[in-house]
Backbone as a printed PyTorch tensor [residue, N CA C, xyz], in Angstrom:
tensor([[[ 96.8400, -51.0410,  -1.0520],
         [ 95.5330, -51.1920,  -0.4500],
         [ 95.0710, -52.6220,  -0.6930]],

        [[ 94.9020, -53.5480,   0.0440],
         [ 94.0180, -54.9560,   0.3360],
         [ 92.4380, -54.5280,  -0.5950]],

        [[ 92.7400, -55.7080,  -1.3140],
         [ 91.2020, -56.0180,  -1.7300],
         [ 89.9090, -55.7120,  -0.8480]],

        [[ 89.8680, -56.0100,   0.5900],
         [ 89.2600, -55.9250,   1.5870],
         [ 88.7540, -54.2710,   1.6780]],

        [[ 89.8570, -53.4650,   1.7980],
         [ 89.9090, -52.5250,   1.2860],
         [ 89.3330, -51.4970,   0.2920]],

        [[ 89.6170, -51.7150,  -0.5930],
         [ 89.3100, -51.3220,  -2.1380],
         [ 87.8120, -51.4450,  -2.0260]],

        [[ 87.2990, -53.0420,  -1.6570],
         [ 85.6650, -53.0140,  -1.7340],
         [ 84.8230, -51.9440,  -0.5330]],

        [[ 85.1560, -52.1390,   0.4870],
         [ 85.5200, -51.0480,   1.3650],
         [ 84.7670, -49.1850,   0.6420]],

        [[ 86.2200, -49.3820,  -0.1320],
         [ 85.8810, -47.5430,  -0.3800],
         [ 84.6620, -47.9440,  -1.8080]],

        [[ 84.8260, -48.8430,  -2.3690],
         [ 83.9640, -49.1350,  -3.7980],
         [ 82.8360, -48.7640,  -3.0500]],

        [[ 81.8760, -49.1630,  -1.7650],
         [ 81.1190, -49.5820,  -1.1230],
         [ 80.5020, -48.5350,  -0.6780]],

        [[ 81.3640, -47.5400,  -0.4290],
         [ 81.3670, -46.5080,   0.0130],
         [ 81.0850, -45.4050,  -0.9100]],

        [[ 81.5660, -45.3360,  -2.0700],
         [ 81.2670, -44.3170,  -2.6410],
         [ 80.1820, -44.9130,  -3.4960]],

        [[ 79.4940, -46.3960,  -3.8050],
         [ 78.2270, -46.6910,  -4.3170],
         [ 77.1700, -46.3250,  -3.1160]],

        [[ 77.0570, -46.1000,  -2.1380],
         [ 76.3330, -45.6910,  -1.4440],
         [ 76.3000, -44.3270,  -1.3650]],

        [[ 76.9960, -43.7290,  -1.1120],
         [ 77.0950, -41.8500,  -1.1690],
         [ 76.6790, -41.9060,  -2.5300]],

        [[ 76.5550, -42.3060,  -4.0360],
         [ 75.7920, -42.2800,  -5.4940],
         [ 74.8240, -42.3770,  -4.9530]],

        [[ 74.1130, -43.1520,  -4.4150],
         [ 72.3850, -43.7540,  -4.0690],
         [ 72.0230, -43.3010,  -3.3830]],

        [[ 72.9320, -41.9100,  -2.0150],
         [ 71.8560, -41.1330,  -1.2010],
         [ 71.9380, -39.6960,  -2.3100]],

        [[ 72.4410, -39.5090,  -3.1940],
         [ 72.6610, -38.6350,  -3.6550],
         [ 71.2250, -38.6550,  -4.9780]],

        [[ 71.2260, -39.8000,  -4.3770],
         [ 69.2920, -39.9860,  -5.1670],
         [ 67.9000, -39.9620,  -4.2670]],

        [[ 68.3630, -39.7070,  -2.9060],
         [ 67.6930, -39.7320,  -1.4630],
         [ 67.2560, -40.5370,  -1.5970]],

        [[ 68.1030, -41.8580,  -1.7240],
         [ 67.5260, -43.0990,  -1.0960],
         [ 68.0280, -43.3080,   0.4020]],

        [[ 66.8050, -43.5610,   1.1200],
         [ 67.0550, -43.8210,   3.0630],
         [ 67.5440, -44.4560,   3.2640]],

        [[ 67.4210, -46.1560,   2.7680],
         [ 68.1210, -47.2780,   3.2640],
         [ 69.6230, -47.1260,   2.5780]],

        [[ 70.2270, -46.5990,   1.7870],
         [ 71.9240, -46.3400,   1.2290],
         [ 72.6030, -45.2530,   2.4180]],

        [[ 71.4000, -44.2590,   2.5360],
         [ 72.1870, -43.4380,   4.0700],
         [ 72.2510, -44.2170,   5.1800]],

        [[ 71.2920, -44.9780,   5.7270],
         [ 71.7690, -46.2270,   6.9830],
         [ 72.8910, -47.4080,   6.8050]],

        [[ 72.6930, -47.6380,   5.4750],
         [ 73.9170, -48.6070,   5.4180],
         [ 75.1040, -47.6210,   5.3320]],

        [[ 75.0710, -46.6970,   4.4790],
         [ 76.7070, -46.3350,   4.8960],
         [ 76.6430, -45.4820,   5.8240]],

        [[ 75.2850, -45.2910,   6.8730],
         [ 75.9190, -44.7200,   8.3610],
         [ 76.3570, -46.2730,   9.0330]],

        [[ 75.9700, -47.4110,   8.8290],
         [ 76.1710, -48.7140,   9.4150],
         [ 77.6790, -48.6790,   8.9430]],

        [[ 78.1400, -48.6810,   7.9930],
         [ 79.4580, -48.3000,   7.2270],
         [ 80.8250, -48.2150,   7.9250]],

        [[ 80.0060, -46.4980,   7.9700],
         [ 81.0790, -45.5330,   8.3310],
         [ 81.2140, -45.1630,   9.7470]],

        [[ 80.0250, -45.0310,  10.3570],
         [ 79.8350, -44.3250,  11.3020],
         [ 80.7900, -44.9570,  12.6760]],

        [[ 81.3440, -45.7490,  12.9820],
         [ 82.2250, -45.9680,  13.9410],
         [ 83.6140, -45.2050,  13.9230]],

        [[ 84.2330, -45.0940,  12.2500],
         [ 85.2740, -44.5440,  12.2430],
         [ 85.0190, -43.0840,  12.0140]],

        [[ 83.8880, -42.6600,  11.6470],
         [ 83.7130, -40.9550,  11.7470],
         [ 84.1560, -40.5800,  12.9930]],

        [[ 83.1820, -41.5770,  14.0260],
         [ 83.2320, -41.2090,  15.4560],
         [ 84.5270, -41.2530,  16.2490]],

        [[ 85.4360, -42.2160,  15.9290],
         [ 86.6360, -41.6310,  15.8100],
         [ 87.5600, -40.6160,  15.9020]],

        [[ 87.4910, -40.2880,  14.5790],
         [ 87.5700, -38.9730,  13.7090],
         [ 87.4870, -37.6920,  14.6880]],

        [[ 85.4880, -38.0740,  14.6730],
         [ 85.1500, -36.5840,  15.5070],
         [ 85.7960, -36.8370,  16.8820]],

        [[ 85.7710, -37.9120,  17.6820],
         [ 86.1730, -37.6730,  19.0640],
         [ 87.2580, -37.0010,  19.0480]],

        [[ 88.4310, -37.9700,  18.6570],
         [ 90.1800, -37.3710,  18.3880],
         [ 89.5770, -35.3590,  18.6140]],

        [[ 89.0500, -34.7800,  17.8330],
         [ 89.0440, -33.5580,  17.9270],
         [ 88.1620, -32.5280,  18.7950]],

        [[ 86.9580, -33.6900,  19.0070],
         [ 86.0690, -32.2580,  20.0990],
         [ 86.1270, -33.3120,  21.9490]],

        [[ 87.0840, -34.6370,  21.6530],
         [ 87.3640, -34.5530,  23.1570],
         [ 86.1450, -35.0490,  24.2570]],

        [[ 85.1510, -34.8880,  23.7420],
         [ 83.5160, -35.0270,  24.5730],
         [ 83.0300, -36.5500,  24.1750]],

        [[ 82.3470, -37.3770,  24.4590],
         [ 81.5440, -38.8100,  23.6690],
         [ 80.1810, -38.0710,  23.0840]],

        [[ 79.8420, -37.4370,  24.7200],
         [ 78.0700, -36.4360,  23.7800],
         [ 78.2750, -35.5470,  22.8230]],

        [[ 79.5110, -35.0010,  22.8690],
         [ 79.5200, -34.0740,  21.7410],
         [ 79.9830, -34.4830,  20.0270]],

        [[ 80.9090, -35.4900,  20.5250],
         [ 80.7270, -36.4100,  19.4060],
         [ 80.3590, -37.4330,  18.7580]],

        [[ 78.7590, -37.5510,  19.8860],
         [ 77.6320, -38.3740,  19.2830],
         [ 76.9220, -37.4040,  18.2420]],

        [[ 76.7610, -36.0460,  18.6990],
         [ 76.3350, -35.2550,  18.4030],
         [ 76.4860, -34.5190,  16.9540]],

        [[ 78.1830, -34.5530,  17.3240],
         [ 78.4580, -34.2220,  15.5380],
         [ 78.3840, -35.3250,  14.7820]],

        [[ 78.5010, -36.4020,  15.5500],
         [ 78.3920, -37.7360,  14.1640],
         [ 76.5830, -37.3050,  13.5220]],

        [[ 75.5450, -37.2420,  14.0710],
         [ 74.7390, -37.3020,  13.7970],
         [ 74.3860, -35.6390,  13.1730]],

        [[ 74.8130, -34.9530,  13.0720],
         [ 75.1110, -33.5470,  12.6520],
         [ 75.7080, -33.8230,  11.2280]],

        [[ 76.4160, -34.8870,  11.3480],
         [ 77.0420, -35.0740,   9.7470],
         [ 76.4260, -35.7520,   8.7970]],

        [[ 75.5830, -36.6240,   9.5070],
         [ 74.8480, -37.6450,   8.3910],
         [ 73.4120, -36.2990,   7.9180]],

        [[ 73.0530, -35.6760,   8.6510],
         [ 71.8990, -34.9940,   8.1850],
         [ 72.7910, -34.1010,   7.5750]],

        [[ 73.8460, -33.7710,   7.1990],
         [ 74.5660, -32.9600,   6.0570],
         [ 74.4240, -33.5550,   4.8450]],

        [[ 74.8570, -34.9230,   4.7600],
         [ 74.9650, -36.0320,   4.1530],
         [ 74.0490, -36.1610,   3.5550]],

        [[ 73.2530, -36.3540,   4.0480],
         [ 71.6100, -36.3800,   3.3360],
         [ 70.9170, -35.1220,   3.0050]],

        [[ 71.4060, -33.9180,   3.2150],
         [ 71.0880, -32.3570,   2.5830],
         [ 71.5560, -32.1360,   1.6820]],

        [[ 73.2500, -32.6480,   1.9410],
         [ 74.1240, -32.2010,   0.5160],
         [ 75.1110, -33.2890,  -0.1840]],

        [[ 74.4450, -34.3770,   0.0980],
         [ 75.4690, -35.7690,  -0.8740],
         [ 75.8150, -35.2660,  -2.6400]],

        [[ 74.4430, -34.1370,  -2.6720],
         [ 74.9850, -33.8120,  -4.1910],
         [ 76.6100, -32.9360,  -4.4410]],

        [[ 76.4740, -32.4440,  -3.1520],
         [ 77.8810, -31.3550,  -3.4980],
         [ 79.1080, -32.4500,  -3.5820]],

        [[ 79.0830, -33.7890,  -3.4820],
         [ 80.2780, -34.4170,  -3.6830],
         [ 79.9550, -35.0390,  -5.1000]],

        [[ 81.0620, -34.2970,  -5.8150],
         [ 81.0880, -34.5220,  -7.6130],
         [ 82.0270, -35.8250,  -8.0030]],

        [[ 82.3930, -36.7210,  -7.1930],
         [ 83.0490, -37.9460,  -7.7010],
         [ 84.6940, -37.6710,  -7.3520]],

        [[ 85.1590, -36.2750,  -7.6360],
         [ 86.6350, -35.9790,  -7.3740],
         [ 87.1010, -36.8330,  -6.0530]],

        [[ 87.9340, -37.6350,  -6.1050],
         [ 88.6290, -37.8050,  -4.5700],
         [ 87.8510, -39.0240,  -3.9210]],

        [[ 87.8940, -39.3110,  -3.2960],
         [ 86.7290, -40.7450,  -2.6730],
         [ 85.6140, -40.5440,  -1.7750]],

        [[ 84.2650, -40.7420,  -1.5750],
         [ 83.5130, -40.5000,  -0.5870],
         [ 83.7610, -40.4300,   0.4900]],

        [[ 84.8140, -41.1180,   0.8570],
         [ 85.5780, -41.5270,   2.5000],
         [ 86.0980, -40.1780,   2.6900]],

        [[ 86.9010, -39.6340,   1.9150],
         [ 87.8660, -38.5940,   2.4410],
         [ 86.7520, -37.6500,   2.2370]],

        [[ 85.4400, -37.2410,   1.4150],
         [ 84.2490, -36.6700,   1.4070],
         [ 83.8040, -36.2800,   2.8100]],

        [[ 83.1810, -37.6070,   3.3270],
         [ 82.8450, -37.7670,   4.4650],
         [ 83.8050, -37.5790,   5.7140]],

        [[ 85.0260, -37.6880,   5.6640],
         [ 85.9000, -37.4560,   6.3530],
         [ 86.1560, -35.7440,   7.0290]],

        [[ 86.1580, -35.1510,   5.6060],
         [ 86.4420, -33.4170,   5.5290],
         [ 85.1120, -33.1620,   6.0160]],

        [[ 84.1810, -33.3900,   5.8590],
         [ 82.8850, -33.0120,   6.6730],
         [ 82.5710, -33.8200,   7.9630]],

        [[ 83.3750, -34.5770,   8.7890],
         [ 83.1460, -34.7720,  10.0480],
         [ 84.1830, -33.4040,  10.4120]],

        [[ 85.6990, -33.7700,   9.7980],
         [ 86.0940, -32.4490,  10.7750],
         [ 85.9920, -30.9870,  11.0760]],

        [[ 85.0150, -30.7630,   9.5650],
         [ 84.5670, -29.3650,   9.6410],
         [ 83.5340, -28.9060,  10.3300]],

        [[ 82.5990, -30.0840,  10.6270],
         [ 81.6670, -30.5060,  11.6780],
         [ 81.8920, -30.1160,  13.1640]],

        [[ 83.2240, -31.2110,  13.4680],
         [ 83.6640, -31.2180,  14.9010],
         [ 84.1960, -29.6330,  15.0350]],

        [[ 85.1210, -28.8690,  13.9350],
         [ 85.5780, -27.8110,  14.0860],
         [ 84.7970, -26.5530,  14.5490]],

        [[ 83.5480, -27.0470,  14.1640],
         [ 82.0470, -25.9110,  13.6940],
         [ 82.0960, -26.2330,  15.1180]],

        [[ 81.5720, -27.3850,  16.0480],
         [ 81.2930, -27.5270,  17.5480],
         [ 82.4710, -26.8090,  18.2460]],

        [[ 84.0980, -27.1810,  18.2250],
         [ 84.3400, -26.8990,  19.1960],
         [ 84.4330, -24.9960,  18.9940]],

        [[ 84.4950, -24.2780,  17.9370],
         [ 83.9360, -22.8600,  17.7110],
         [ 82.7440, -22.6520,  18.6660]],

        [[ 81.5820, -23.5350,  18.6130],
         [ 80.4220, -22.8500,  19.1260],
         [ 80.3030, -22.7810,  20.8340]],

        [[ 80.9180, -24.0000,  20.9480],
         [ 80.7460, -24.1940,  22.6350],
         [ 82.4160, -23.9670,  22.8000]],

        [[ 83.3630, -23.3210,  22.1840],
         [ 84.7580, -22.5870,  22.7970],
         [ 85.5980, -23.3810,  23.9530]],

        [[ 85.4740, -24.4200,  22.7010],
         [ 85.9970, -25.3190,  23.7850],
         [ 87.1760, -25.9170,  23.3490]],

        [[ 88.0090, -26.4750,  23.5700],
         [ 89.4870, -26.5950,  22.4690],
         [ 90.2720, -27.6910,  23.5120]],

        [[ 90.7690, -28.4460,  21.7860],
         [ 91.6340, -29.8360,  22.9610],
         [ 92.5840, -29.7610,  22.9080]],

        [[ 93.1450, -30.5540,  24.3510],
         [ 94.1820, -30.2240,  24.7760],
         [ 95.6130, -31.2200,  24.1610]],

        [[ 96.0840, -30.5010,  22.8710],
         [ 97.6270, -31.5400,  22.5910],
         [ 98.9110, -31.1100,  23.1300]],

        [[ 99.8510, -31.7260,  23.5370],
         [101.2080, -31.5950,  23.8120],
         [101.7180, -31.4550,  22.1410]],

        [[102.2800, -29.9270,  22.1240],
         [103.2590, -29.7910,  21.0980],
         [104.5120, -30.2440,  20.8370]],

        [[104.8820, -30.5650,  22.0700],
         [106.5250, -30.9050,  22.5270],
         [106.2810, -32.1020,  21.6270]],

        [[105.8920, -33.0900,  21.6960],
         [105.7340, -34.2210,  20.4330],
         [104.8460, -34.7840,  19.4410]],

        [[105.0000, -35.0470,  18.1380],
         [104.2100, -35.1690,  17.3500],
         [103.8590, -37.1600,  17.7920]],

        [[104.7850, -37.6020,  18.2990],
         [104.5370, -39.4060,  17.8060],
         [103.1260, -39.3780,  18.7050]],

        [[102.5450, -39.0440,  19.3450],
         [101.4180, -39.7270,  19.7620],
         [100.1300, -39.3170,  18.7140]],

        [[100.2940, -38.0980,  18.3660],
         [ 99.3880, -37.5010,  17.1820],
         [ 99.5130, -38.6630,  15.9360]],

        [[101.0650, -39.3990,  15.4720],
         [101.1440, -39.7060,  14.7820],
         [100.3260, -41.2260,  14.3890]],

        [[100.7860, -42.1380,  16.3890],
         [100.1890, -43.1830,  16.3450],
         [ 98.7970, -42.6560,  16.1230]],

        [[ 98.0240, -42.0730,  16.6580],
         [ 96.5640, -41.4950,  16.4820],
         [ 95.6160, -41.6060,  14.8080]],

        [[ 96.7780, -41.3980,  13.9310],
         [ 96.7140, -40.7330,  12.9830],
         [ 96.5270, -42.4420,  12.5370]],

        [[ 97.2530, -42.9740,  12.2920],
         [ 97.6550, -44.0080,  11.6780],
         [ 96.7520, -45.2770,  12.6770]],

        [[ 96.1050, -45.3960,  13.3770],
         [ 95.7350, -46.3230,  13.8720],
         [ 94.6510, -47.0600,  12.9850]],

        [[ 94.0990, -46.4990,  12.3940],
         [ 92.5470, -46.8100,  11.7440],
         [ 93.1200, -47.3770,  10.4360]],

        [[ 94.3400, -47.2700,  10.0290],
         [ 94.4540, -48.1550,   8.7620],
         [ 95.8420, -49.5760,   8.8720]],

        [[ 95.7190, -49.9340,   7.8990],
         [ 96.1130, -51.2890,   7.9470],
         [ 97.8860, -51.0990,   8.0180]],

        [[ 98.7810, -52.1230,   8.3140],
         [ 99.8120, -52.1850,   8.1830],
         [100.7070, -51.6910,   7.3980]],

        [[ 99.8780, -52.2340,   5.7330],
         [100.6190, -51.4510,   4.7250],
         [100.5280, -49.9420,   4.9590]],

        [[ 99.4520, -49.3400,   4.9360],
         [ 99.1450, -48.0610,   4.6760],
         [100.0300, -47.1340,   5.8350]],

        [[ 99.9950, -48.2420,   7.0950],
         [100.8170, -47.1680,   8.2590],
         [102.0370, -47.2650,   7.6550]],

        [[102.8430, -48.2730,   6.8310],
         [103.8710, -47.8760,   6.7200],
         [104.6460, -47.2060,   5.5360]],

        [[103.4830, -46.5140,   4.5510],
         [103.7600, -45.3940,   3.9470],
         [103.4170, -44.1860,   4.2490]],

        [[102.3220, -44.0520,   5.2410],
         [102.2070, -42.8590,   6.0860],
         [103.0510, -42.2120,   6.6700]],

        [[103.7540, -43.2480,   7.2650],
         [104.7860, -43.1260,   7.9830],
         [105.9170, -42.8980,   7.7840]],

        [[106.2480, -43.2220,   6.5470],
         [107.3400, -42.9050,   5.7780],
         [107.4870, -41.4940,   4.8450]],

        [[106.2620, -40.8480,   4.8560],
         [105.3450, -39.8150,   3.7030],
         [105.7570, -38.7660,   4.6750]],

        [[104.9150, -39.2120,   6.0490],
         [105.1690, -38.0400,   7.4100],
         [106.4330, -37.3350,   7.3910]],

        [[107.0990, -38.2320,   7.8230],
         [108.5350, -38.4380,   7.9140],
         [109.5730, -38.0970,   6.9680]],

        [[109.3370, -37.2870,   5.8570],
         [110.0530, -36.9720,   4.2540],
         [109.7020, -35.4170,   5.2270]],

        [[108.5370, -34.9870,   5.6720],
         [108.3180, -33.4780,   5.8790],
         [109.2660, -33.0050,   6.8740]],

        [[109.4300, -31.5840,   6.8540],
         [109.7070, -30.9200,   7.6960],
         [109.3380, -31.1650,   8.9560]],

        [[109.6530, -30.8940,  10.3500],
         [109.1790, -31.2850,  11.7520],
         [108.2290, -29.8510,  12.0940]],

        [[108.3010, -28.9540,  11.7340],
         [106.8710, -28.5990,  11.9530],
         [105.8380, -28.2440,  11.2200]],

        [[106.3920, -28.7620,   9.7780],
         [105.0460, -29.1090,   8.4640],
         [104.4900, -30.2080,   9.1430]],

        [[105.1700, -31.1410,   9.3550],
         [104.0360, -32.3910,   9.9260],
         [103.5570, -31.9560,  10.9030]],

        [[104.1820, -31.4590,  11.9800],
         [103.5770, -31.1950,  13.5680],
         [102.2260, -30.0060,  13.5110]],

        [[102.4390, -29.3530,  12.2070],
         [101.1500, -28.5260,  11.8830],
         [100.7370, -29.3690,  11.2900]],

        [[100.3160, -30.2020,  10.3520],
         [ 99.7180, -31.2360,   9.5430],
         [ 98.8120, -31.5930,  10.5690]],

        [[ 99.4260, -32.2970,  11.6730],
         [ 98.5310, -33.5710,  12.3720],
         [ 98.2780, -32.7810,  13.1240]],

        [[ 98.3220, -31.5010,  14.2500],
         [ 98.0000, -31.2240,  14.6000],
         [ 96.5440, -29.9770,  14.1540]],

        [[ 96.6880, -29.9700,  12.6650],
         [ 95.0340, -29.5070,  12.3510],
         [ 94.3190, -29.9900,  12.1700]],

        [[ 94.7420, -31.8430,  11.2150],
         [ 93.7710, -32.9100,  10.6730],
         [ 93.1980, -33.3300,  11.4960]],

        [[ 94.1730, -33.6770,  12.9750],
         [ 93.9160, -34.5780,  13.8830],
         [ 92.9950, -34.1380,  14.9090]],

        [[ 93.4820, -33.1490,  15.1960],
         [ 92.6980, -32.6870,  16.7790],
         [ 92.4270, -31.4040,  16.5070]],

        [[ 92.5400, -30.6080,  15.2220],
         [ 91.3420, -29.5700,  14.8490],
         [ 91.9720, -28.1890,  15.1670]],

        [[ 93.3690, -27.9230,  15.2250],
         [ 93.6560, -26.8960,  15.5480],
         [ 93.3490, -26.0880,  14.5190]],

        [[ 93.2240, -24.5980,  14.5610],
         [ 93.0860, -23.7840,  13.1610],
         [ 94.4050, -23.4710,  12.9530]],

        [[ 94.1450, -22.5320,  11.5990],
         [ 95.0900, -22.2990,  11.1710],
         [ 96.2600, -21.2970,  11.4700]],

        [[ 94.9150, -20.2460,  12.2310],
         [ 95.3670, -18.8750,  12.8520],
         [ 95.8220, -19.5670,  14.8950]],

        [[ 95.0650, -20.1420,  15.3500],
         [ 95.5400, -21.5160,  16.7090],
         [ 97.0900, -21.6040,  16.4350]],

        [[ 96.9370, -22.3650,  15.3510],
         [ 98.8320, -22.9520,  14.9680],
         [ 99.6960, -21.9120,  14.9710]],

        [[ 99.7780, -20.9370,  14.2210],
         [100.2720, -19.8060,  14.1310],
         [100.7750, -18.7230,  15.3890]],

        [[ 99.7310, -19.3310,  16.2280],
         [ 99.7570, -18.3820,  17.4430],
         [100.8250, -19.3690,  18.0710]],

        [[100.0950, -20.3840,  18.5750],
         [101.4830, -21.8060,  19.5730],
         [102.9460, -21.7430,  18.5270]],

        [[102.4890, -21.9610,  17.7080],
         [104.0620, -22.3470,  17.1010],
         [104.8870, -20.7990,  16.5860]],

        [[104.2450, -19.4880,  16.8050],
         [104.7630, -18.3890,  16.9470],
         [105.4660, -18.0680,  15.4310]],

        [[104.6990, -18.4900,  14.3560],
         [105.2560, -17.9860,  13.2660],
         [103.5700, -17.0550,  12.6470]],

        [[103.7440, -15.7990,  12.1050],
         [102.9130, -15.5050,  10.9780],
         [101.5950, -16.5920,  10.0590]],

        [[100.7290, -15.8360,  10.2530],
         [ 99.3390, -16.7720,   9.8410],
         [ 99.9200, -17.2930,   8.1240]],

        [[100.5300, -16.7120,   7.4650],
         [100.6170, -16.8230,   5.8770],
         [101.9560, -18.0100,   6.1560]],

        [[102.5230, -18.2600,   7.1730],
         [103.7260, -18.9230,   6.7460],
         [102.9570, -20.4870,   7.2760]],

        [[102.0290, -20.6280,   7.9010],
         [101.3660, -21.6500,   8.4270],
         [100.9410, -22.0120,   7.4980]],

        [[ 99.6540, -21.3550,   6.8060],
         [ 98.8660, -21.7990,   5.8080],
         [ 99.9380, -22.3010,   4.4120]],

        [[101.2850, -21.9860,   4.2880],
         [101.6230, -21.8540,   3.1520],
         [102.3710, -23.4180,   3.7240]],

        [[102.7530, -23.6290,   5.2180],
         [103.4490, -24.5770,   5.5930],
         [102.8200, -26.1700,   5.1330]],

        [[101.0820, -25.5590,   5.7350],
         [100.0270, -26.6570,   6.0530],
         [ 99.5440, -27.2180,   4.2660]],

        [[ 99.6500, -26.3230,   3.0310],
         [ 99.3930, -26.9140,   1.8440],
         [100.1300, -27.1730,   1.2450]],

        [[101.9250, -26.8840,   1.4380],
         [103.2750, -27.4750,   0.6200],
         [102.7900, -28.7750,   1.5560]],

        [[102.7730, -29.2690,   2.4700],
         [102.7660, -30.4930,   3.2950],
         [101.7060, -31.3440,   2.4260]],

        [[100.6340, -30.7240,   2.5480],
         [ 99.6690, -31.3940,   1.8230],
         [ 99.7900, -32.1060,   0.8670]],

        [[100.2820, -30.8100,  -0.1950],
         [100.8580, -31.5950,  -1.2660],
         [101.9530, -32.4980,  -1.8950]],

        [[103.0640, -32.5150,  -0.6990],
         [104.1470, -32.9220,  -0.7030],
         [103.4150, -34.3860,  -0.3500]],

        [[102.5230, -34.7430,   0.8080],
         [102.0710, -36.0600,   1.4110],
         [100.9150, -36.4310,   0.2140]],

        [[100.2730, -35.7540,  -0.0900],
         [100.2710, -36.2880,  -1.7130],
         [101.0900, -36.7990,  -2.5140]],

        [[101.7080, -36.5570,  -3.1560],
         [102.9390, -37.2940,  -4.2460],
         [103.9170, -38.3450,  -3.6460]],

        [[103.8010, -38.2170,  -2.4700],
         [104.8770, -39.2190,  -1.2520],
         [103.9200, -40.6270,  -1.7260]],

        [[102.6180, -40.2820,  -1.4320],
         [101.5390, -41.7770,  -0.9390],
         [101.2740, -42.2670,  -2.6540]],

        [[101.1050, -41.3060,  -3.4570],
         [100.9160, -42.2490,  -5.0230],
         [101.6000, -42.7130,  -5.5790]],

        [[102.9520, -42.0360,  -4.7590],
         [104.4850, -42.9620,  -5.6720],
         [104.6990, -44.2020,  -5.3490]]])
């Protein structure tokens, strides 16, 4: 990770501390922050711009309800991250609306995936991806990325709900220990 970087997430999680004291101006700066790559985030999965103006701004008033439920574990980014997509997930549930990926290949999910970070980082992602199984990853990116569920995956890729879920957290954890080594 680049210095650039590092101050980056430092920046980030000193601001998620200071709304977690409901201070207003620490929630605008790190919606000034963050908020381009949430939007991101949320588009990749609910597909709409209004709808994922909508959840971006759906997330920051989470943010500012419940900044206390994030206890320091893990980084504010990936904080804020898991609550845009549980966000976007919550929308496309309500309005039943679901996006459209080609299963036949994972590389466009993958470029998708990897666009928002730097050189180095794509090329341990990429290398992390790529250690997994072909449809541990292809379930991976296809839940992180564009929001499929768990019981969704199970159905397209025609295996049992327990062998998904069991697929989607060996992956997890496997792309864990890949990226700290």
């Amino acid at each position: 990770m680049s210095v650039g970087e590092l101050e980056w997430c430092y920046q980030v999680n000193a601001l998620l501390y200071r709304v977690q004291k409901q201070d207003k101006q620490a929630l605008q700066s790190l919606y000034e922050l963050t908020s381009g790559k949430l939007l991101g985030l949320i588009f990749r999965i609910v597909k709409d711009e209004p709808e994922a103006e909508d959840v971006l701004q759906d997330v920051f008033i989470k943010v500012w309800l419940q900044a206390n439920q994030y206890d320091g574990k893990g980084s504010a980014w990936a904080w804020l991250c898991v609550m845009a997509r549980n966000s976007s997930l919550d929308r496309l549930r309500k309005i039943q609306k679901h996006p459209h990926v080609s299963t036949d290949e994972d590389e466009e999910l993958l470029n998708s995936l990897t666009e928002e970070f730097d050189a180095h980082n794509n090329i341990a992602l990429n290398r992390c991806l790529y250690t997994l199984k072909n449809q541990v990853r292809k379930s991976i990116l296809m839940s992180y990325l564009h929001g499929y569920s768990h019981s969704e995956l199970a159905k397209t890729m025609s295996v049992p709900l327990g062998t998904m879920k069991a697929w989607i957290r060996r992956g997890l954890q496997e792309l864990k220990l890949c990226l700290e080594a």
